[in-house]
Amino acid sequence: MTLRDSALALRIVHSVCSHDCPDTCRVRVTLDASGRAVRIQGDPDHPVTRGFLCGKVAQYLDRVYSPERLLYPMRRRKGVAKGSQPRGQQLQAFERIGWDEALETIAARFQQISDAHGPESILPYSYAGTTGVLNYGSMDRRFFHRLGASTLARTICSTTGGEALLSVYGIKLGVDPEDFPQARLILAWGANIHGNNIHLWPFIEQARRNGARLIVIDPYKTRTAQAADEHLAIRPGTDAALALGMMHVLIAENLYEAEYVARCTHGFDALRQRAAEYTPQRVAECTGLSVDAIVGLAREYAATQPAVIRLNYGVQRAQNGGAAVRAVAMLPCLTGAWQHRGGGLQLSTSGAFPFNRAALERPDLAAASPMGRLGREVNMVQLGHALNELSDPPVQALFVYNSNPAVVAPNQNAVLRGLRRADLFTVVHEQFVTETAEHADILLPATTFLEHKDFQGAYGHYYLQWAQPAIAPLGEARPNVWVFAQLAQRMGFAEDCFRDTEEAMLAQALATENPLLRGVTPERLEAEACIRIAPVARRPGGSALPFSSPEWFQTPSGKAEFFSETLAAQGLDPLPGYVAATESRQANLAREYPLEMLARKADNYMNSTFANLAGHQAMEAEHANLLEMHADDAVRRGIATGDRVEVWNARGKLHLRAKVNGSVPAGVVACRMAWNHASLDGHGVNVLTSEAVADFGGGATFYSTLVEVRRTGEMASS
Ligand SMILES: Nc1nc2c(c(=O)[nH]1)N[C@H]1C(S)=C(S)[C@@H](COP(=O)(O)OP(=O)(O)OC[C@H]3O[C@@H](n4cnc5c(=O)[nH]c(N)nc54)[C@H](O)[C@@H]3O)O[C@H]1N2
Ligand SMILES: Nc1nc2c(c(=O)[nH]1)N[C@H]1C(S)=C(S)[C@@H](COP(=O)(O)OP(=O)(O)OC[C@H]3O[C@@H](n4cnc5c(=O)[nH]c(N)nc54)[C@H](O)[C@@H]3O)O[C@H]1N2
Ligand code: SF4
Ligand SMILES: [Mo]
């Protein structure tokens, strides 16, 4: 073939990145004549993707075609104990089998376990390995509901903040990223924009070229904080105090917008009284910020319109996280920022995609299970507890897909102890032999987003997208939807819904009366591939800007709720308040473990995804196994940059290399998630984090962790 011929043979197809990321990029994939993907790019025609991808997914083809991809079903070899293989030899614990045998084995064991212990002894475990709506949650949910298995509370990421946002607004909507250029003040609040939300950055840069100021509120000096006009290095877990302190100033100095407050909010008098308790002095003591910084921030926020807060989920991975998100989310309701295009707040835009979840997930099928109802709920954050301590019935079978809990779940030692149980029947559906997969009895190969069909909303923009497979599945890899449909057949589940195609499920998902999806049909989505869902007010006649008028609120009072009767009825504080975490410097435990640890995400990985690939490890090398410390804390412990240190608390310990730098304030240390196998001692950061849940929503508290650190030696090399 000549060069010209081979160029002609290239074909371009589009897909959608399905990683758990607010940007939900549209990707352009170039295929060669054999159908192999040879190039992946951001779609230049997508208004938010704007022609570029993050560094992780720009190298996605290394993942898809990695020689380490899991391509065939496997079974544990007889006599090989779980978790006993040396690093790098995990695959040798398994032998190849066919799909028929794998599915028959799972169906037979599930039936046997269900008969002997009840179906609730079977636990599904999944999160957002893919955010494709179908492969995230459809056929799998149907299967487990029909089985009568335990139900999983999927709390590991965003439920605390999500419920907090709903308690104020009743719907998850926010400022459109495409409106950010209009803003004159941007607060990035617990938002690592360069690391986790890079497609927002060009809009912020545009705003700054127009004169906007960017202030970052984050205990860690992220790249975004370095690039900002101002960085407020707040103490972890104290955001509720800061937001209440700002309210204090706004109200005391009469800087709030009384007309908007009267028209669009509920409970102002109660909030006023609460905010009065949060004097700038008191807030300075809690947050570690100066009185001037707090007062200055409040005044600038009130005086600048449009002002937008990019709040992200970092704030709610803490014990007081729900109250903190509530408090921050109320700020634009005091200043009336929502009335200006480019003003308001963005935590999530996912409310613009009100798919018919009941039709997708079919909880009604539980009535046909041996339970006759939905199985008991297990909080995914407490997997260690569930596997080791749950009784009545104990967990006897675990099916993991879309997740790698051996790395990402808190209290890792407990999780690993549970996964090593010889009497636990574990199935893992994966793209790679992850630290979770190596504990499986049956391993199933999963497709990547280039290999399967799906559709996606987003939580950081307003486009609904359809994703055709770009390439054929590698080896014998199969999508989640296929696996659970097959298993349903083998279990003898006769309901028609187990034979639905992806297209049928798309139609079911779109079958809703919700005005947001009016006019969006499967045919139209398949034809247009990308459809803008414009947020609309609940009742006709409202202004076009979200929350600029009362029609937008979907709370019980029909207004923004400063005071929540719903929370009060649950025995919770109806107003936002600051409560120090049981793992924070104010707590008794701090005498033993005085340092607050941020167990962070890595900029170059997606939680644990990509952390097994050499190219991605090279991008992350500078941060690998690093404990970042403040000089005060390091000097006191005789630690210098490059030293090997042990970080520990009552739950576990970890060896890292110290880096004494300006990334964290005194009293705080930081490290990043990676593969356990890439660490110095086989453990990841989650050996140190706890299964305690946040103030509401049952969410994880990764950022409320106390540790102590000591020097154990010099590093041989760094
Ligand atoms: N590169 C990369 N991108 C990702 C991910 C990844 O692992 N890597 N993960 C994806 C996922 S699953 C999610 S949910 C999103 C989440 O993205 P984000 O919501 O941005 O989540 P985090 O990175 O947890 O936290 C954001 C920032 O909050 C800061 N923070 C921690 N504690 C506090 C606090 O108490 N107060 C304040 N003000 N800030 C605090 C952290 O230092 C961090 O810089 O990102 C997604 N994108
Ligand atoms: N210390 C600490 N821990 C954290 C966090 C933190 O900030 N700090 N962040 C938390 C957050 S926000 C989240 S969301 C969780 C994320 O935790 P997880 O959801 O477990 O995320 P990943 O580590 O990305 O693992 C996803 C796995 O799904 C697999 N996968 C991808 N696509 C498919 C598919 O189509 N089918 C199947 N069967 N598998 C697929 C991937 O190969 C990958 O191994 O981690 C949490 N853990
Ligand atoms: S991970 Fe996020 S930024 Fe990267 S390509 Fe996917 S959607 Fe885009
Ligand atoms: Mo997440």
PDB file of C-alpha atoms in Angstrom, residues 511-616:
ATOM      1  CA  ALA A 511     -39.355   7.680  28.524  1.00  0.00           C
ATOM      2  CA  THR A 512     -40.091  10.377  31.083  1.00  0.00           C
ATOM      3  CA  GLU A 513     -42.452  13.311  31.401  1.00  0.00           C
ATOM      4  CA  ASN A 514     -39.628  15.515  32.627  1.00  0.00           C
ATOM      5  CA  PRO A 515     -39.540  18.702  30.516  1.00  0.00           C
ATOM      6  CA  LEU A 516     -35.734  18.632  30.413  1.00  0.00           C
ATOM      7  CA  LEU A 517     -35.838  15.617  28.112  1.00  0.00           C
ATOM      8  CA  ARG A 518     -38.786  16.804  26.037  1.00  0.00           C
ATOM      9  CA  GLY A 519     -38.088  16.202  22.352  1.00  0.00           C
ATOM     10  CA  VAL A 520     -35.085  13.981  23.078  1.00  0.00           C
ATOM     11  CA  THR A 521     -35.806  10.683  21.365  1.00  0.00           C
ATOM     12  CA  PRO A 522     -33.516   7.689  20.802  1.00  0.00           C
ATOM     13  CA  GLU A 523     -33.657   8.348  17.059  1.00  0.00           C
ATOM     14  CA  ARG A 524     -32.608  11.934  17.534  1.00  0.00           C
ATOM     15  CA  LEU A 525     -29.779  11.046  19.915  1.00  0.00           C
ATOM     16  CA  GLU A 526     -28.479   8.341  17.616  1.00  0.00           C
ATOM     17  CA  ALA A 527     -28.624  10.714  14.646  1.00  0.00           C
ATOM     18  CA  GLU A 528     -27.183  13.822  16.331  1.00  0.00           C
ATOM     19  CA  ALA A 529     -24.913  11.983  18.823  1.00  0.00           C
ATOM     20  CA  CYS A 530     -24.618  15.077  21.030  1.00  0.00           C
ATOM     21  CA  ILE A 531     -27.620  17.092  22.218  1.00  0.00           C
ATOM     22  CA  ARG A 532     -27.572  20.166  24.415  1.00  0.00           C
ATOM     23  CA  ILE A 533     -30.009  19.886  27.320  1.00  0.00           C
ATOM     24  CA  ALA A 534     -30.878  23.424  28.305  1.00  0.00           C
ATOM     25  CA  PRO A 535     -31.850  23.673  31.965  1.00  0.00           C
ATOM     26  CA  VAL A 536     -35.454  24.828  32.331  1.00  0.00           C
ATOM     27  CA  ALA A 537     -37.433  26.196  35.246  1.00  0.00           C
ATOM     28  CA  ARG A 538     -39.883  23.863  36.959  1.00  0.00           C
ATOM     29  CA  ARG A 539     -42.805  26.082  36.061  1.00  0.00           C
ATOM     30  CA  PRO A 540     -43.037  27.964  32.793  1.00  0.00           C
ATOM     31  CA  GLY A 541     -42.477  31.693  32.805  1.00  0.00           C
ATOM     32  CA  GLY A 542     -39.293  31.800  34.875  1.00  0.00           C
ATOM     33  CA  SER A 543     -36.130  33.538  33.824  1.00  0.00           C
ATOM     34  CA  ALA A 544     -33.678  31.560  31.671  1.00  0.00           C
ATOM     35  CA  LEU A 545     -30.932  31.612  34.313  1.00  0.00           C
ATOM     36  CA  PRO A 546     -31.018  28.753  36.848  1.00  0.00           C
ATOM     37  CA  PHE A 547     -32.151  29.840  40.329  1.00  0.00           C
ATOM     38  CA  SER A 548     -32.612  33.449  39.293  1.00  0.00           C
ATOM     39  CA  SER A 549     -36.306  33.163  40.161  1.00  0.00           C
ATOM     40  CA  PRO A 550     -38.431  30.909  42.430  1.00  0.00           C
ATOM     41  CA  GLU A 551     -39.630  28.645  39.581  1.00  0.00           C
ATOM     42  CA  TRP A 552     -36.288  26.858  39.642  1.00  0.00           C
ATOM     43  CA  PHE A 553     -36.245  25.478  43.168  1.00  0.00           C
ATOM     44  CA  GLN A 554     -37.466  21.942  43.741  1.00  0.00           C
ATOM     45  CA  THR A 555     -37.374  21.983  47.528  1.00  0.00           C
ATOM     46  CA  PRO A 556     -40.427  21.462  49.759  1.00  0.00           C
ATOM     47  CA  SER A 557     -40.725  25.234  50.337  1.00  0.00           C
ATOM     48  CA  GLY A 558     -40.190  25.978  46.625  1.00  0.00           C
ATOM     49  CA  LYS A 559     -37.278  28.240  47.560  1.00  0.00           C
ATOM     50  CA  ALA A 560     -33.590  27.971  48.402  1.00  0.00           C
ATOM     51  CA  GLU A 561     -33.619  26.418  51.866  1.00  0.00           C
ATOM     52  CA  PHE A 562     -31.308  28.033  54.397  1.00  0.00           C
ATOM     53  CA  PHE A 563     -33.380  26.209  57.008  1.00  0.00           C
ATOM     54  CA  SER A 564     -34.414  22.651  56.131  1.00  0.00           C
ATOM     55  CA  GLU A 565     -37.434  21.106  57.825  1.00  0.00           C
ATOM     56  CA  THR A 566     -36.556  17.879  55.992  1.00  0.00           C
ATOM     57  CA  LEU A 567     -33.191  17.670  57.743  1.00  0.00           C
ATOM     58  CA  ALA A 568     -34.788  18.604  61.056  1.00  0.00           C
ATOM     59  CA  ALA A 569     -37.279  15.746  60.646  1.00  0.00           C
ATOM     60  CA  GLN A 570     -34.304  13.376  60.284  1.00  0.00           C
ATOM     61  CA  GLY A 571     -32.902  14.644  63.564  1.00  0.00           C
ATOM     62  CA  LEU A 572     -30.198  16.625  61.791  1.00  0.00           C
ATOM     63  CA  ASP A 573     -29.226  20.256  62.183  1.00  0.00           C
ATOM     64  CA  PRO A 574     -31.617  22.191  59.941  1.00  0.00           C
ATOM     65  CA  LEU A 575     -29.018  24.960  59.588  1.00  0.00           C
ATOM     66  CA  PRO A 576     -25.407  24.673  58.467  1.00  0.00           C
ATOM     67  CA  GLY A 577     -22.943  24.543  61.337  1.00  0.00           C
ATOM     68  CA  TYR A 578     -19.287  23.782  61.868  1.00  0.00           C
ATOM     69  CA  VAL A 579     -18.469  20.707  63.931  1.00  0.00           C
ATOM     70  CA  ALA A 580     -14.841  19.605  64.258  1.00  0.00           C
ATOM     71  CA  ALA A 581     -14.269  16.075  62.961  1.00  0.00           C
ATOM     72  CA  THR A 582     -13.382  13.277  65.374  1.00  0.00           C
ATOM     73  CA  GLU A 583     -10.231  13.023  63.279  1.00  0.00           C
ATOM     74  CA  SER A 584      -9.036  16.620  63.238  1.00  0.00           C
ATOM     75  CA  ARG A 585      -6.515  18.668  65.167  1.00  0.00           C
ATOM     76  CA  GLN A 586      -9.221  19.716  67.648  1.00  0.00           C
ATOM     77  CA  ALA A 587      -9.989  16.115  68.590  1.00  0.00           C
ATOM     78  CA  ASN A 588      -8.558  14.120  71.511  1.00  0.00           C
ATOM     79  CA  LEU A 589      -7.124  11.640  69.042  1.00  0.00           C
ATOM     80  CA  ALA A 590      -4.802  14.397  67.786  1.00  0.00           C
ATOM     81  CA  ARG A 591      -2.644  13.932  70.905  1.00  0.00           C
ATOM     82  CA  GLU A 592      -1.631  10.558  69.525  1.00  0.00           C
ATOM     83  CA  TYR A 593      -1.914  11.318  65.805  1.00  0.00           C
ATOM     84  CA  PRO A 594      -1.390  15.055  65.401  1.00  0.00           C
ATOM     85  CA  LEU A 595      -1.241  15.395  61.610  1.00  0.00           C
ATOM     86  CA  GLU A 596      -4.275  15.804  59.336  1.00  0.00           C
ATOM     87  CA  MET A 597      -3.729  13.760  56.191  1.00  0.00           C
ATOM     88  CA  LEU A 598      -5.107  14.465  52.716  1.00  0.00           C
ATOM     89  CA  ALA A 599      -5.242  11.092  50.964  1.00  0.00           C
ATOM     90  CA  ARG A 600      -5.557  12.689  47.546  1.00  0.00           C
ATOM     91  CA  LYS A 601      -6.288  11.602  44.008  1.00  0.00           C
ATOM     92  CA  ALA A 602      -3.385  11.570  41.559  1.00  0.00           C
ATOM     93  CA  ASP A 603      -3.453  14.124  38.733  1.00  0.00           C
ATOM     94  CA  ASN A 604      -2.219  11.522  36.238  1.00  0.00           C
ATOM     95  CA  TYR A 605      -4.440   8.604  37.253  1.00  0.00           C
ATOM     96  CA  MET A 606      -8.210   8.275  37.550  1.00  0.00           C
ATOM     97  CA  ASN A 607      -8.560   7.001  41.089  1.00  0.00           C
ATOM     98  CA  SER A 608      -6.705   3.684  40.620  1.00  0.00           C
ATOM     99  CA  THR A 609      -7.325   3.490  36.871  1.00  0.00           C
ATOM    100  CA  PHE A 610      -4.189   3.996  34.707  1.00  0.00           C
ATOM    101  CA  ALA A 611      -1.958   3.507  37.758  1.00  0.00           C
ATOM    102  CA  ASN A 612      -0.772   0.140  36.397  1.00  0.00           C
ATOM    103  CA  LEU A 613       0.522   1.543  33.088  1.00  0.00           C
ATOM    104  CA  ALA A 614       4.191   2.453  32.633  1.00  0.00           C
ATOM    105  CA  GLY A 615       3.484   5.594  30.577  1.00  0.00           C
ATOM    106  CA  HIS A 616       1.110   7.003  33.169  1.00  0.00           C
TER     107      HIS A 616
END
